[in-house]
mmCIF file of C-alpha atoms in Angstrom:
data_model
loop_
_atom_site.group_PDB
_atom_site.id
_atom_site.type_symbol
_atom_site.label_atom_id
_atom_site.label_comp_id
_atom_site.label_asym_id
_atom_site.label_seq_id
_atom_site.Cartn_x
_atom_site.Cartn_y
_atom_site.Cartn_z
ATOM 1 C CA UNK A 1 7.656 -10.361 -1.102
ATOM 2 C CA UNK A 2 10.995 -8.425 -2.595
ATOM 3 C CA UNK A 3 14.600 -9.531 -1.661
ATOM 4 C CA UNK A 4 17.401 -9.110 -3.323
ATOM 5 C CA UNK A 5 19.144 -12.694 -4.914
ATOM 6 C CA UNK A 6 23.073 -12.286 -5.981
ATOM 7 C CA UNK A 7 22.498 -8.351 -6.506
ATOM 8 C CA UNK A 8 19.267 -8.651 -8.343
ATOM 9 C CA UNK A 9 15.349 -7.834 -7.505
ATOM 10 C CA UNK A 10 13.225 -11.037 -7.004
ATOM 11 C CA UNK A 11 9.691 -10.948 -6.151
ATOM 12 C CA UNK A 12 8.927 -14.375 -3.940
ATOM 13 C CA UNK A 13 5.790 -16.754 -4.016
ATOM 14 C CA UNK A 14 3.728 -16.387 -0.357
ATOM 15 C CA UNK A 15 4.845 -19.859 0.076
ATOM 16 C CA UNK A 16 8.361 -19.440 -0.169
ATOM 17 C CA UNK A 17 9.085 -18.217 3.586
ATOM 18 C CA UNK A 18 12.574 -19.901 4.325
ATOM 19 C CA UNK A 19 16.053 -19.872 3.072
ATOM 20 C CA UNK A 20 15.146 -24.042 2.635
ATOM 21 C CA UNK A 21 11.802 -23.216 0.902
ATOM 22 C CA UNK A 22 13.965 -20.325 -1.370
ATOM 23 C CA UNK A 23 16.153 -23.139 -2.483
ATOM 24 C CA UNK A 24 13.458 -25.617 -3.257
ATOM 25 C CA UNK A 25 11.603 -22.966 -5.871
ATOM 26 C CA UNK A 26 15.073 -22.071 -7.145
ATOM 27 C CA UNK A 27 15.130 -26.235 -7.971
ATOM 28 C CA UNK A 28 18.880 -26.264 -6.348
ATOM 29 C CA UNK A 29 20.386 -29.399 -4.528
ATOM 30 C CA UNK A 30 20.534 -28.454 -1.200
ATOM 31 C CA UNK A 31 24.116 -30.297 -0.664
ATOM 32 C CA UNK A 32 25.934 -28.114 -3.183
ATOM 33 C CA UNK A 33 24.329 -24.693 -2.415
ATOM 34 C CA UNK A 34 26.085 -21.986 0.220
ATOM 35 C CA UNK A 35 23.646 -18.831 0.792
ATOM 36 C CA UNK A 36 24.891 -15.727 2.307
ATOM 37 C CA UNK A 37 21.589 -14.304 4.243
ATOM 38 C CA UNK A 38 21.695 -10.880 5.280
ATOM 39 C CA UNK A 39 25.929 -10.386 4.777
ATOM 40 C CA UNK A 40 25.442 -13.863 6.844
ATOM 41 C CA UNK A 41 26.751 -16.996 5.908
ATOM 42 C CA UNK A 42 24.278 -19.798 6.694
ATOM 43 C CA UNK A 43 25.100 -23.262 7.921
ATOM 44 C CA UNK A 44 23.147 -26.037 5.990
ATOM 45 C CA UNK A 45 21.206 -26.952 9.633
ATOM 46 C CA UNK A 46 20.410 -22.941 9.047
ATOM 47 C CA UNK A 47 18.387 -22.968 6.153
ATOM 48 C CA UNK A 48 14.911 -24.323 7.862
ATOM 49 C CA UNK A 49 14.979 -22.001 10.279
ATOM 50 C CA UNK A 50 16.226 -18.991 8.641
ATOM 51 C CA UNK A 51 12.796 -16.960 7.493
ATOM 52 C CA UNK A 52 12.702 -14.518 4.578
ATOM 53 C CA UNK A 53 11.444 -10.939 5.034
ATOM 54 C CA UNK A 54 11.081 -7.717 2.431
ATOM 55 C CA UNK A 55 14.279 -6.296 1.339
ATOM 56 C CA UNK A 56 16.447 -9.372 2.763
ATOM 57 C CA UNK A 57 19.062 -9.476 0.311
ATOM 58 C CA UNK A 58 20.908 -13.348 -0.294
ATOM 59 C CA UNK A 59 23.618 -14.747 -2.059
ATOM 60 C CA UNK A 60 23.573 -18.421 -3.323
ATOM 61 C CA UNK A 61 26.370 -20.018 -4.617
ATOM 62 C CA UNK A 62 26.152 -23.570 -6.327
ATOM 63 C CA UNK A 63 28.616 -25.689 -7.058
ATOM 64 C CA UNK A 64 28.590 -27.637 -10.378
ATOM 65 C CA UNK A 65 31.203 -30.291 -11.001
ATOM 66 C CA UNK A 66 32.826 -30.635 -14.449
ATOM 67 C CA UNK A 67 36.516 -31.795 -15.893
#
């Protein structure tokens, strides 16, 4: 499957179904991620439940701390 991540093509495994799954293959911490699905943006209790389909185009945003 085809979506769209931050403004770019990106061709997803079968597998990866949900915006949860998405951020598992991406290897990002869950707690520090905010995804915009869809012009949407997602609560964290979202991202189980919200399934990927062609063309669905996200936005993640992680947060990295530093001094």
């Amino acid at each position: 499957m085809r979506i769209q991540l931050n403004g770019q093509p990106y061709d997803l495994p079968a597998e990866v179904d949900t915006v949860e799954r998405l951020i598992q293959h991406l290897q990002l911490e869950r707690r520090i991620v905010v995804v915009e699905h869809n012009r949407r943006v997602l609560e964290k209790e979202d991202h189980a439940s919200a399934v990927l389909r062609e063309g669905d185009a996200l936005e993640i945003v992680h947060f990295v701390g530093g001094g």
